[in-house]
GROMACS .gro file of C-alpha atoms in nm:
model
  445
    1MET     CA    1  -1.279  -7.634   2.435
    2GLN     CA    2  -0.895  -7.583   2.458
    3THR     CA    3  -0.714  -7.330   2.600
    4PRO     CA    4  -0.309  -7.222   2.461
    5ARG     CA    5  -0.230  -7.428   2.788
    6TYR     CA    6  -0.251  -7.728   2.577
    7SER     CA    7  -0.038  -7.847   2.384
    8PHE     CA    8  -0.255  -7.866   2.076
    9LEU     CA    9  -0.005  -7.605   1.914
   10LEU     CA   10   0.164  -7.756   1.553
   11VAL     CA   11   0.345  -7.466   1.447
   12LEU     CA   12   0.485  -7.154   1.554
   13MET     CA   13   0.693  -6.882   1.303
   14PHE     CA   14   0.771  -6.535   1.346
   15LEU     CA   15   0.773  -6.446   0.914
   16PRO     CA   16   0.790  -6.081   0.798
   17ALA     CA   17   0.459  -5.963   0.708
   18LEU     CA   18   0.393  -5.988   0.337
   19CYS     CA   19   0.521  -6.095   0.045
   20ALA     CA   20   0.514  -5.749  -0.117
   21PRO     CA   21   0.676  -5.410  -0.057
   22PRO     CA   22   0.431  -5.243   0.241
   23PRO     CA   23   0.205  -4.967   0.126
   24ALA     CA   24   0.375  -4.759   0.360
   25ALA     CA   25   0.775  -4.862   0.333
   26LEU     CA   26   0.703  -4.763  -0.164
   27ALA     CA   27   0.467  -4.416  -0.154
   28TRP     CA   28   0.504  -4.131  -0.347
   29GLY     CA   29   0.489  -3.909  -0.121
   30PRO     CA   30   0.302  -3.629  -0.313
   31HIS     CA   31  -0.045  -3.761  -0.416
   32SER     CA   32  -0.347  -3.573  -0.211
   33GLU     CA   33  -0.088  -3.279  -0.335
   34ILE     CA   34  -0.085  -3.394  -0.639
   35THR     CA   35  -0.444  -3.442  -0.679
   36ARG     CA   36  -0.495  -3.106  -0.550
   37ALA     CA   37  -0.327  -2.950  -0.806
   38ALA     CA   38  -0.519  -3.125  -1.111
   39GLN     CA   39  -0.846  -3.026  -0.915
   40GLU     CA   40  -0.697  -2.697  -0.935
   41VAL     CA   41  -0.726  -2.679  -1.335
   42LEU     CA   42  -1.044  -2.800  -1.420
   43PRO     CA   43  -1.242  -2.592  -1.583
   44GLU     CA   44  -1.524  -2.822  -1.502
   45ARG     CA   45  -1.508  -2.796  -1.103
   46GLU     CA   46  -1.730  -2.554  -1.009
   47LYS     CA   47  -1.957  -2.785  -1.105
   48VAL     CA   48  -1.789  -3.055  -0.999
   49ALA     CA   49  -1.732  -3.006  -0.696
   50ALA     CA   50  -2.154  -2.917  -0.686
   51TYR     CA   51  -2.175  -3.234  -0.755
   52PHE     CA   52  -1.963  -3.481  -0.479
   53GLY     CA   53  -1.978  -3.209  -0.221
   54SER     CA   54  -1.802  -3.271   0.040
   55GLU     CA   55  -1.630  -3.599  -0.140
   56TRP     CA   56  -1.440  -3.378  -0.362
   57ARG     CA   57  -1.183  -3.301  -0.159
   58ARG     CA   58  -1.203  -3.644   0.015
   59LEU     CA   59  -1.085  -3.726  -0.333
   60GLN     CA   60  -0.739  -3.575  -0.177
   61ASP     CA   61  -0.752  -3.862   0.008
   62TYR     CA   62  -0.916  -4.139  -0.175
   63SER     CA   63  -0.568  -4.147  -0.391
   64LEU     CA   64  -0.455  -4.318  -0.121
   65MET     CA   65  -0.672  -4.562  -0.209
   66PRO     CA   66  -0.459  -4.877  -0.367
   67ASP     CA   67  -0.171  -4.785  -0.030
   68TRP     CA   68  -0.490  -4.865   0.199
   69ARG     CA   69  -0.455  -5.234  -0.029
   70ASN     CA   70  -0.590  -5.488   0.308
   71SER     CA   71  -0.625  -5.271   0.556
   72VAL     CA   72  -0.947  -5.210   0.839
   73ARG     CA   73  -1.123  -4.945   0.829
   74GLU     CA   74  -1.407  -4.825   1.039
   75ASP     CA   75  -1.594  -4.644   0.736
   76PHE     CA   76  -1.515  -4.888   0.431
   77PHE     CA   77  -1.278  -5.167   0.305
   78PRO     CA   78  -1.115  -5.051   0.064
   79ASN     CA   79  -0.965  -5.336  -0.082
   80ASP     CA   80  -1.432  -5.270  -0.184
   81PHE     CA   81  -1.267  -5.011  -0.413
   82LEU     CA   82  -0.990  -5.246  -0.606
   83LEU     CA   83  -1.090  -5.566  -0.639
   84TRP     CA   84  -1.365  -5.694  -0.852
   85PRO     CA   85  -1.427  -5.927  -1.158
   86GLY     CA   86  -1.249  -5.784  -1.374
   87VAL     CA   87  -0.862  -5.673  -1.143
   88PRO     CA   88  -0.980  -5.959  -0.870
   89ALA     CA   89  -0.639  -5.985  -0.701
   90HIS     CA   90  -0.375  -5.689  -0.614
   91ILE     CA   91  -0.127  -5.527  -0.902
   92GLN     CA   92   0.150  -5.385  -0.764
   93HIS     CA   93   0.331  -5.012  -0.829
   94MET     CA   94   0.567  -4.992  -1.069
   95MET     CA   95   0.627  -5.074  -1.410
   96PRO     CA   96   0.610  -5.256  -1.649
   97GLU     CA   97   0.312  -5.433  -1.408
   98VAL     CA   98   0.157  -5.071  -1.293
   99ALA     CA   99   0.034  -5.068  -1.680
  100ALA     CA  100  -0.206  -5.366  -1.673
  101THR     CA  101  -0.400  -5.120  -1.430
  102TYR     CA  102  -0.507  -4.812  -1.696
  103GLU     CA  103  -0.763  -4.993  -1.886
  104PRO     CA  104  -0.961  -5.144  -1.583
  105TYR     CA  105  -0.983  -4.902  -1.332
  106PHE     CA  106  -1.077  -4.647  -1.603
  107ARG     CA  107  -1.354  -4.842  -1.724
  108ARG     CA  108  -1.459  -4.967  -1.346
  109ALA     CA  109  -1.451  -4.537  -1.250
  110LEU     CA  110  -1.687  -4.409  -1.566
  111GLN     CA  111  -1.867  -4.715  -1.448
  112ALA     CA  112  -1.910  -4.560  -1.111
  113LEU     CA  113  -1.974  -4.254  -1.279
  114ARG     CA  114  -2.275  -4.300  -1.479
  115THR     CA  115  -2.384  -4.606  -1.260
  116GLU     CA  116  -2.240  -4.498  -0.880
  117THR     CA  117  -2.355  -4.237  -0.571
  118PRO     CA  118  -2.132  -3.970  -0.605
  119PRO     CA  119  -1.914  -4.135  -0.268
  120ASN     CA  120  -1.878  -4.464  -0.473
  121ALA     CA  121  -1.772  -4.283  -0.767
  122ALA     CA  122  -1.536  -4.076  -0.620
  123ARG     CA  123  -1.330  -4.360  -0.419
  124TRP     CA  124  -1.375  -4.561  -0.716
  125ILE     CA  125  -1.216  -4.273  -0.927
  126GLY     CA  126  -0.954  -4.222  -0.594
  127SER     CA  127  -0.836  -4.611  -0.697
  128LEU     CA  128  -0.722  -4.457  -1.047
  129ILE     CA  129  -0.549  -4.209  -1.045
  130HIS     CA  130  -0.336  -4.341  -0.771
  131TYR     CA  131  -0.201  -4.597  -1.039
  132VAL     CA  132  -0.178  -4.229  -1.308
  133GLU     CA  133   0.052  -4.061  -1.009
  134ASP     CA  134   0.254  -4.354  -0.893
  135SER     CA  135   0.320  -4.390  -1.303
  136GLY     CA  136   0.471  -4.026  -1.274
  137ALA     CA  137   0.693  -4.102  -0.972
  138PRO     CA  138   1.060  -4.149  -1.092
  139CYS     CA  139   1.175  -4.482  -0.933
  140HIS     CA  140   0.811  -4.602  -0.981
  141ALA     CA  141   0.828  -4.548  -1.353
  142THR     CA  142   1.231  -4.725  -1.402
  143PRO     CA  143   1.129  -4.922  -1.137
  144ILE     CA  144   1.358  -4.884  -0.928
  145LYS     CA  145   1.302  -5.019  -0.511
  146GLY     CA  146   1.535  -5.026  -0.166
  147GLU     CA  147   1.682  -4.704  -0.015
  148MET     CA  148   1.693  -4.499  -0.347
  149HIS     CA  149   1.307  -4.563  -0.496
  150LYS     CA  150   1.239  -4.381  -0.073
  151ARG     CA  151   1.483  -4.083  -0.171
  152LEU     CA  152   1.282  -4.011  -0.593
  153GLU     CA  153   0.946  -4.039  -0.459
  154ASN     CA  154   1.003  -3.848  -0.122
  155TRP     CA  155   1.250  -3.584  -0.233
  156LEU     CA  156   1.007  -3.274  -0.239
  157ASP     CA  157   0.785  -3.081  -0.152
  158GLY     CA  158   0.505  -3.179  -0.129
  159LYS     CA  159   0.375  -2.843  -0.126
  160ALA     CA  160   0.477  -2.703  -0.420
  161VAL     CA  161   0.313  -2.892  -0.678
  162SER     CA  162   0.091  -2.665  -0.873
  163VAL     CA  163  -0.007  -2.666  -1.271
  164THR     CA  164  -0.123  -2.314  -1.262
  165GLY     CA  165  -0.226  -2.235  -1.579
  166TYR     CA  166  -0.308  -2.550  -1.744
  167GLN     CA  167  -0.519  -2.601  -2.026
  168PRO     CA  168  -0.614  -3.030  -1.950
  169GLN     CA  169  -0.676  -3.195  -2.310
  170LEU     CA  170  -0.965  -3.466  -2.332
  171LEU     CA  171  -0.847  -3.796  -2.402
  172GLY     CA  172  -1.101  -3.855  -2.652
  173LYS     CA  173  -1.473  -3.801  -2.781
  174ASP     CA  174  -1.549  -4.106  -2.674
  175ASP     CA  175  -1.511  -4.463  -2.463
  176VAL     CA  176  -1.339  -4.676  -2.733
  177SER     CA  177  -1.139  -4.301  -2.786
  178ALA     CA  178  -1.046  -4.197  -2.424
  179LEU     CA  179  -0.928  -4.494  -2.375
  180ARG     CA  180  -0.658  -4.506  -2.638
  181GLY     CA  181  -0.610  -4.127  -2.508
  182LEU     CA  182  -0.564  -4.266  -2.196
  183LEU     CA  183  -0.269  -4.517  -2.261
  184GLU     CA  184  -0.054  -4.310  -2.487
  185ARG     CA  185  -0.080  -4.047  -2.243
  186MET     CA  186   0.018  -4.249  -1.986
  187LYS     CA  187   0.339  -4.396  -2.215
  188ARG     CA  188   0.454  -4.003  -2.214
  189LEU     CA  189   0.404  -4.000  -1.873
  190VAL     CA  190   0.645  -4.307  -1.792
  191ALA     CA  191   0.920  -4.168  -2.021
  192PHE     CA  192   0.919  -3.814  -1.897
  193SER     CA  193   0.955  -3.987  -1.557
  194LYS     CA  194   1.219  -4.251  -1.635
  195GLN     CA  195   1.394  -4.032  -1.799
  196ARG     CA  196   1.484  -3.770  -1.535
  197ALA     CA  197   1.539  -4.076  -1.292
  198GLU     CA  198   1.776  -4.194  -1.529
  199ASP     CA  199   1.899  -3.840  -1.570
  200ILE     CA  200   1.960  -3.711  -1.122
  201TYR     CA  201   2.021  -4.130  -0.964
  202ALA     CA  202   2.372  -4.101  -0.965
  203LYS     CA  203   2.368  -3.758  -0.811
  204VAL     CA  204   2.129  -3.793  -0.569
  205GLU     CA  205   2.242  -4.117  -0.461
  206ALA     CA  206   2.572  -3.945  -0.353
  207LEU     CA  207   2.415  -3.699  -0.100
  208GLN     CA  208   2.453  -3.851   0.249
  209GLN     CA  209   2.140  -3.640   0.335
  210ARG     CA  210   1.786  -3.544   0.220
  211GLU     CA  211   1.775  -3.169  -0.026
  212ASP     CA  212   1.517  -3.186  -0.215
  213GLN     CA  213   1.523  -3.209  -0.573
  214PRO     CA  214   1.375  -2.937  -0.878
  215VAL     CA  215   1.362  -3.244  -1.118
  216ILE     CA  216   1.092  -3.516  -0.889
  217LEU     CA  217   0.858  -3.161  -0.833
  218ASP     CA  218   0.897  -3.173  -1.198
  219CYS     CA  219   0.732  -3.569  -1.217
  220ALA     CA  220   0.519  -3.466  -0.961
  221ASN     CA  221   0.386  -3.177  -1.165
  222GLU     CA  222   0.387  -3.424  -1.487
  223SER     CA  223   0.213  -3.665  -1.259
  224ALA     CA  224  -0.077  -3.378  -1.180
  225ARG     CA  225  -0.114  -3.277  -1.551
  226ALA     CA  226  -0.186  -3.606  -1.645
  227VAL     CA  227  -0.471  -3.642  -1.359
  228ALA     CA  228  -0.612  -3.313  -1.446
  229ASP     CA  229  -0.655  -3.521  -1.782
  230VAL     CA  230  -0.796  -3.855  -1.701
  231LEU     CA  231  -1.041  -3.645  -1.466
  232HIS     CA  232  -1.110  -3.411  -1.715
  233THR     CA  233  -1.200  -3.703  -1.936
  234LEU     CA  234  -1.398  -3.897  -1.698
  235PHE     CA  235  -1.624  -3.610  -1.614
  236THR     CA  236  -1.614  -3.445  -1.960
  237ARG     CA  237  -1.772  -3.857  -2.105
  238ALA     CA  238  -1.979  -3.985  -1.817
  239LEU     CA  239  -2.056  -3.743  -1.461
  240PRO     CA  240  -2.423  -3.685  -1.503
  241ALA     CA  241  -2.605  -3.340  -1.610
  242THR     CA  242  -2.904  -3.393  -1.383
  243PRO     CA  243  -2.978  -3.720  -1.079
  244SER     CA  244  -3.075  -4.002  -1.247
  245LYS     CA  245  -3.329  -4.182  -1.200
  246PRO     CA  246  -3.276  -4.510  -1.016
  247SER     CA  247  -3.278  -4.870  -1.223
  248LEU     CA  248  -3.194  -5.073  -0.907
  249ALA     CA  249  -3.246  -4.951  -0.566
  250GLY     CA  250  -3.281  -5.062  -0.198
  251ARG     CA  251  -3.215  -5.038   0.156
  252VAL     CA  252  -3.034  -5.291   0.422
  253THR     CA  253  -3.078  -5.358   0.731
  254TRP     CA  254  -2.894  -5.493   1.004
  255PRO     CA  255  -2.884  -5.592   1.378
  256ALA     CA  256  -2.742  -5.340   1.656
  257ASN     CA  257  -2.446  -5.378   1.828
  258VAL     CA  258  -2.279  -5.501   1.527
  259PRO     CA  259  -1.837  -5.438   1.517
  260PHE     CA  260  -1.767  -5.093   1.331
  261SER     CA  261  -2.104  -4.897   1.319
  262LYS     CA  262  -2.064  -4.667   1.090
  263GLN     CA  263  -1.955  -4.858   0.814
  264PRO     CA  264  -2.206  -4.946   0.493
  265ALA     CA  265  -2.301  -5.324   0.344
  266LYS     CA  266  -2.214  -5.386   0.000
  267VAL     CA  267  -2.397  -5.539  -0.292
  268MET     CA  268  -2.320  -5.664  -0.567
  269LEU     CA  269  -2.535  -5.825  -0.878
  270LEU     CA  270  -2.418  -6.204  -0.862
  271GLY     CA  271  -2.255  -6.272  -1.273
  272THR     CA  272  -2.189  -5.976  -1.347
  273GLY     CA  273  -1.918  -5.635  -1.270
  274TYR     CA  274  -2.170  -5.390  -1.062
  275CYS     CA  275  -2.061  -5.365  -0.737
  276THR     CA  276  -2.171  -5.061  -0.482
  277LEU     CA  277  -2.160  -4.938  -0.129
  278THR     CA  278  -2.517  -4.794   0.065
  279ASP     CA  279  -2.507  -4.489   0.289
  280THR     CA  280  -2.458  -4.550   0.672
  281ASN     CA  281  -2.815  -4.632   0.660
  282GLY     CA  282  -2.800  -4.884   0.410
  283ALA     CA  283  -2.950  -4.717   0.142
  284TRP     CA  284  -2.867  -4.778  -0.170
  285SER     CA  285  -2.851  -4.739  -0.566
  286PHE     CA  286  -2.787  -4.790  -0.928
  287SER     CA  287  -2.840  -4.627  -1.197
  288LYS     CA  288  -2.860  -4.666  -1.572
  289LEU     CA  289  -2.806  -4.987  -1.552
  290PRO     CA  290  -2.806  -5.270  -1.855
  291GLY     CA  291  -3.113  -5.565  -1.842
  292LYS     CA  292  -3.382  -5.595  -1.526
  293ASN     CA  293  -3.293  -5.948  -1.375
  294TYR     CA  294  -3.040  -5.914  -1.172
  295ARG     CA  295  -2.915  -6.202  -0.889
  296VAL     CA  296  -2.829  -5.958  -0.529
  297ALA     CA  297  -2.613  -6.005  -0.283
  298VAL     CA  298  -2.523  -5.855   0.011
  299GLU     CA  299  -2.287  -5.888   0.252
  300ARG     CA  300  -2.136  -5.627   0.562
  301TYR     CA  301  -1.861  -5.706   0.790
  302GLY     CA  302  -1.994  -5.889   1.122
  303VAL     CA  303  -2.299  -5.983   1.084
  304GLY     CA  304  -2.473  -6.246   0.813
  305SER     CA  305  -2.471  -6.251   0.385
  306ALA     CA  306  -2.784  -6.239   0.167
  307ILE     CA  307  -2.848  -6.308  -0.207
  308VAL     CA  308  -3.225  -6.246  -0.352
  309LYS     CA  309  -3.392  -6.202  -0.662
  310GLY     CA  310  -3.352  -5.804  -0.795
  311GLY     CA  311  -3.724  -5.842  -0.767
  312ASP     CA  312  -3.737  -5.887  -0.370
  313CYS     CA  313  -3.409  -5.698  -0.323
  314ALA     CA  314  -3.544  -5.306  -0.202
  315ALA     CA  315  -3.582  -5.431   0.195
  316VAL     CA  316  -3.288  -5.692   0.304
  317THR     CA  317  -3.275  -5.727   0.689
  318LEU     CA  318  -2.898  -5.954   0.770
  319SER     CA  319  -2.957  -6.229   1.046
  320PRO     CA  320  -2.643  -6.252   1.275
  321ALA     CA  321  -2.400  -6.364   1.183
  322ASN     CA  322  -2.326  -6.764   1.292
  323PRO     CA  323  -2.204  -6.782   1.533
  324PRO     CA  324  -2.257  -6.363   1.649
  325GLY     CA  325  -2.017  -6.178   1.636
  326ASN     CA  326  -1.776  -6.311   1.376
  327LEU     CA  327  -1.547  -6.118   1.261
  328VAL     CA  328  -1.414  -6.274   0.957
  329ARG     CA  329  -1.627  -6.166   0.645
  330ASN     CA  330  -1.848  -6.435   0.477
  331GLY     CA  331  -1.736  -6.714   0.751
  332ASP     CA  332  -1.965  -6.908   0.631
  333LEU     CA  333  -1.826  -6.945   0.258
  334LYS     CA  334  -2.155  -6.880   0.076
  335LEU     CA  335  -2.009  -6.567  -0.114
  336ARG     CA  336  -1.889  -6.549  -0.450
  337TRP     CA  337  -1.871  -6.285  -0.678
  338LEU     CA  338  -1.500  -6.211  -0.737
  339ALA     CA  339  -1.469  -6.491  -0.872
  340ALA     CA  340  -1.448  -6.858  -0.902
  341SER     CA  341  -1.175  -6.928  -0.787
  342ALA     CA  342  -1.264  -6.867  -0.371
  343PRO     CA  343  -1.504  -6.694  -0.122
  344ASP     CA  344  -1.515  -6.336  -0.142
  345PHE     CA  345  -1.291  -6.219   0.078
  346TRP     CA  346  -1.057  -6.512   0.055
  347THR     CA  347  -0.709  -6.568  -0.057
  348ALA     CA  348  -0.482  -6.844  -0.127
  349ILE     CA  349  -0.199  -6.857   0.094
  350PRO     CA  350   0.146  -6.693  -0.058
  351ALA     CA  351   0.429  -6.943  -0.089
  352SER     CA  352   0.590  -6.706   0.088
  353GLN     CA  353   0.441  -6.845   0.394
  354LYS     CA  354   0.548  -7.156   0.367
  355LEU     CA  355   0.211  -7.268   0.436
  356LYS     CA  356  -0.085  -7.399   0.202
  357GLY     CA  357  -0.429  -7.323   0.209
  358TRP     CA  358  -0.631  -7.015   0.240
  359GLU     CA  359  -0.680  -6.714   0.436
  360SER     CA  360  -0.907  -6.457   0.531
  361ASP     CA  361  -0.918  -6.032   0.497
  362ASN     CA  362  -0.757  -5.894   0.775
  363ILE     CA  363  -0.923  -5.895   1.071
  364ARG     CA  364  -0.948  -5.610   1.338
  365VAL     CA  365  -0.796  -5.692   1.652
  366ARG     CA  366  -0.739  -5.605   1.990
  367SER     CA  367  -0.398  -5.689   2.195
  368ASN     CA  368  -0.420  -5.959   2.497
  369VAL     CA  369  -0.820  -5.988   2.411
  370VAL     CA  370  -1.000  -6.432   2.458
  371TYR     CA  371  -1.125  -6.487   2.092
  372ARG     CA  372  -1.297  -6.799   1.983
  373ILE     CA  373  -1.149  -6.935   1.664
  374GLY     CA  374  -1.316  -7.280   1.472
  375VAL     CA  375  -1.375  -7.442   1.197
  376ALA     CA  376  -1.686  -7.659   1.113
  377ASP     CA  377  -1.753  -8.025   0.967
  378PRO     CA  378  -1.360  -7.973   0.891
  379GLN     CA  379  -1.247  -8.225   0.668
  380SER     CA  380  -0.923  -8.525   0.705
  381GLY     CA  381  -0.686  -8.395   0.726
  382VAL     CA  382  -0.765  -8.016   0.751
  383ARG     CA  383  -0.586  -7.776   0.983
  384TYR     CA  384  -0.671  -7.458   1.055
  385GLY     CA  385  -0.524  -7.123   1.273
  386VAL     CA  386  -0.514  -6.781   1.295
  387ARG     CA  387  -0.187  -6.518   1.228
  388TRP     CA  388  -0.130  -6.246   1.426
  389ARG     CA  389   0.024  -5.917   1.292
  390SER     CA  390   0.083  -5.601   1.467
  391SER     CA  391   0.025  -5.385   1.131
  392THR     CA  392  -0.157  -5.443   0.786
  393SER     CA  393   0.100  -5.127   0.645
  394ALA     CA  394   0.458  -5.086   0.823
  395PRO     CA  395   0.755  -5.157   0.684
  396LYS     CA  396   0.838  -5.385   1.016
  397THR     CA  397   0.521  -5.586   1.039
  398VAL     CA  398   0.602  -5.858   1.316
  399SER     CA  399   0.382  -6.147   1.253
  400THR     CA  400   0.292  -6.503   1.379
  401ASN     CA  401   0.118  -6.830   1.253
  402ILE     CA  402  -0.039  -7.044   1.506
  403VAL     CA  403  -0.199  -7.399   1.357
  404TRP     CA  404  -0.375  -7.653   1.462
  405SER     CA  405  -0.484  -8.004   1.438
  406ALA     CA  406  -0.863  -7.972   1.313
  407ASP     CA  407  -0.987  -8.248   1.557
  408ILE     CA  408  -1.067  -7.988   1.783
  409ALA     CA  409  -1.323  -7.760   1.647
  410GLU     CA  410  -1.280  -7.434   1.816
  411ARG     CA  411  -0.986  -7.294   2.078
  412GLU     CA  412  -0.968  -7.028   2.229
  413LEU     CA  413  -0.667  -6.792   2.262
  414PRO     CA  414  -0.549  -6.453   2.366
  415ALA     CA  415  -0.446  -6.222   2.114
  416ALA     CA  416  -0.007  -6.187   2.078
  417SER     CA  417   0.067  -5.916   2.256
  418PHE     CA  418   0.126  -5.670   1.984
  419ALA     CA  419  -0.181  -5.835   1.748
  420ALA     CA  420  -0.328  -5.516   1.529
  421THR     CA  421  -0.544  -5.744   1.300
  422ALA     CA  422  -0.537  -6.124   1.241
  423GLN     CA  423  -0.657  -6.392   0.942
  424LEU     CA  424  -0.828  -6.705   1.007
  425LEU     CA  425  -0.641  -7.007   0.775
  426ILE     CA  426  -0.725  -7.320   0.679
  427LEU     CA  427  -0.439  -7.509   0.576
  428THR     CA  428  -0.548  -7.790   0.295
  429ASP     CA  429  -0.485  -7.922  -0.057
  430LYS     CA  430  -0.841  -7.882  -0.101
  431PRO     CA  431  -1.097  -7.599  -0.254
  432LEU     CA  432  -1.168  -7.382   0.023
  433THR     CA  433  -1.597  -7.472   0.065
  434ASN     CA  434  -1.481  -7.868   0.035
  435ALA     CA  435  -1.240  -7.835   0.331
  436VAL     CA  436  -1.497  -7.669   0.577
  437ARG     CA  437  -1.801  -7.502   0.543
  438ARG     CA  438  -1.795  -7.229   0.855
  439ALA     CA  439  -1.533  -7.078   1.012
  440TRP     CA  440  -1.526  -6.767   1.292
  441LEU     CA  441  -1.307  -6.543   1.480
  442VAL     CA  442  -1.533  -6.462   1.744
  443PRO     CA  443  -1.428  -6.223   2.091
  444ALA     CA  444  -1.494  -6.492   2.379
  445GLN     CA  445  -1.758  -6.351   2.631
   0.00000   0.00000   0.00000
């Protein structure tokens, strides 16, 4: 085993985090307040609140879900409520790109209400209404970047957002007409906010210090009306009148002392767009599934994955990761539900990084702690390494790439002093599964 004191370092670069604007820098300020205002005017709010329980209040937090993309949380991974075969990659939050989110996330929210548990449904709904709300932000509707972007989405008092007296409109009487109604509603919302952004741009640009703008509050209120329309339509179309009998259910168990003890497991039906998370005890269920013959894939952070037939899914036990303690999701590269092009939780390295190959999802690490980093059966020409990052979302994220040749298949080194997360890097021209068989990042004992 070779340590950092030897001359194995081939590439060392300090990079500006991600090619996309970080969430904290470009976030419509009053997301939670807009959601709260929409909830308050729903005619069915008491019935909906009873169905969701404590998740009903948390919907205000879940409306931030797309701004949490790629982050590492102890209770769940936000990407699990943002990506699925219908949307296998993240979509930008400004016009015109954000318009591509309306249909798939609306359909996915309907699906979650009909087939999944209230916590899972609430999170998928949160993802949808985030994009609705972003479309009503003046700087997203226009679109505008830079300093004026920050001003046009934050210079308002979020606590003042209110649409008291508004009567939410049903966007359609069936799924097809509801989707058509949603798209028309979003056109009106974007036009509303775009016009107001153009009207106040020069005034706001000339200001030397923050001055809350009534026009921006108007845009937030119109966003709340649109969200109320969307929620009213979702609940009218898909909220179960009574608890549905599960059509497929089971329980997942995993070894004790795994990372993130509150993390659930993820259950996917291969070849479909259906997925769900277990509760913290490993229980999961789907209701009203079409068909009966499914292959079920189960995955949890810090342990191995499993693929079983639907008839064998009532009790699934996940084995320790290989090697034990591996923090890389899908480190054995066997799970491929999200897209045919790559194993789940791995993506092609963006061209802006000036490296060609693959990167893992973000991994929570501790600065200065020593980690073992390695690959199994690397093919000729493959290199591997790690990217230490100070944050997944801060505007001034610091990141460092360290890359080695694969002649030594495992290295030990301490995480950078600034590191909060890491990504494993596999540098190759080949498909990932043709380059290595497994990859790992494990705390050294």
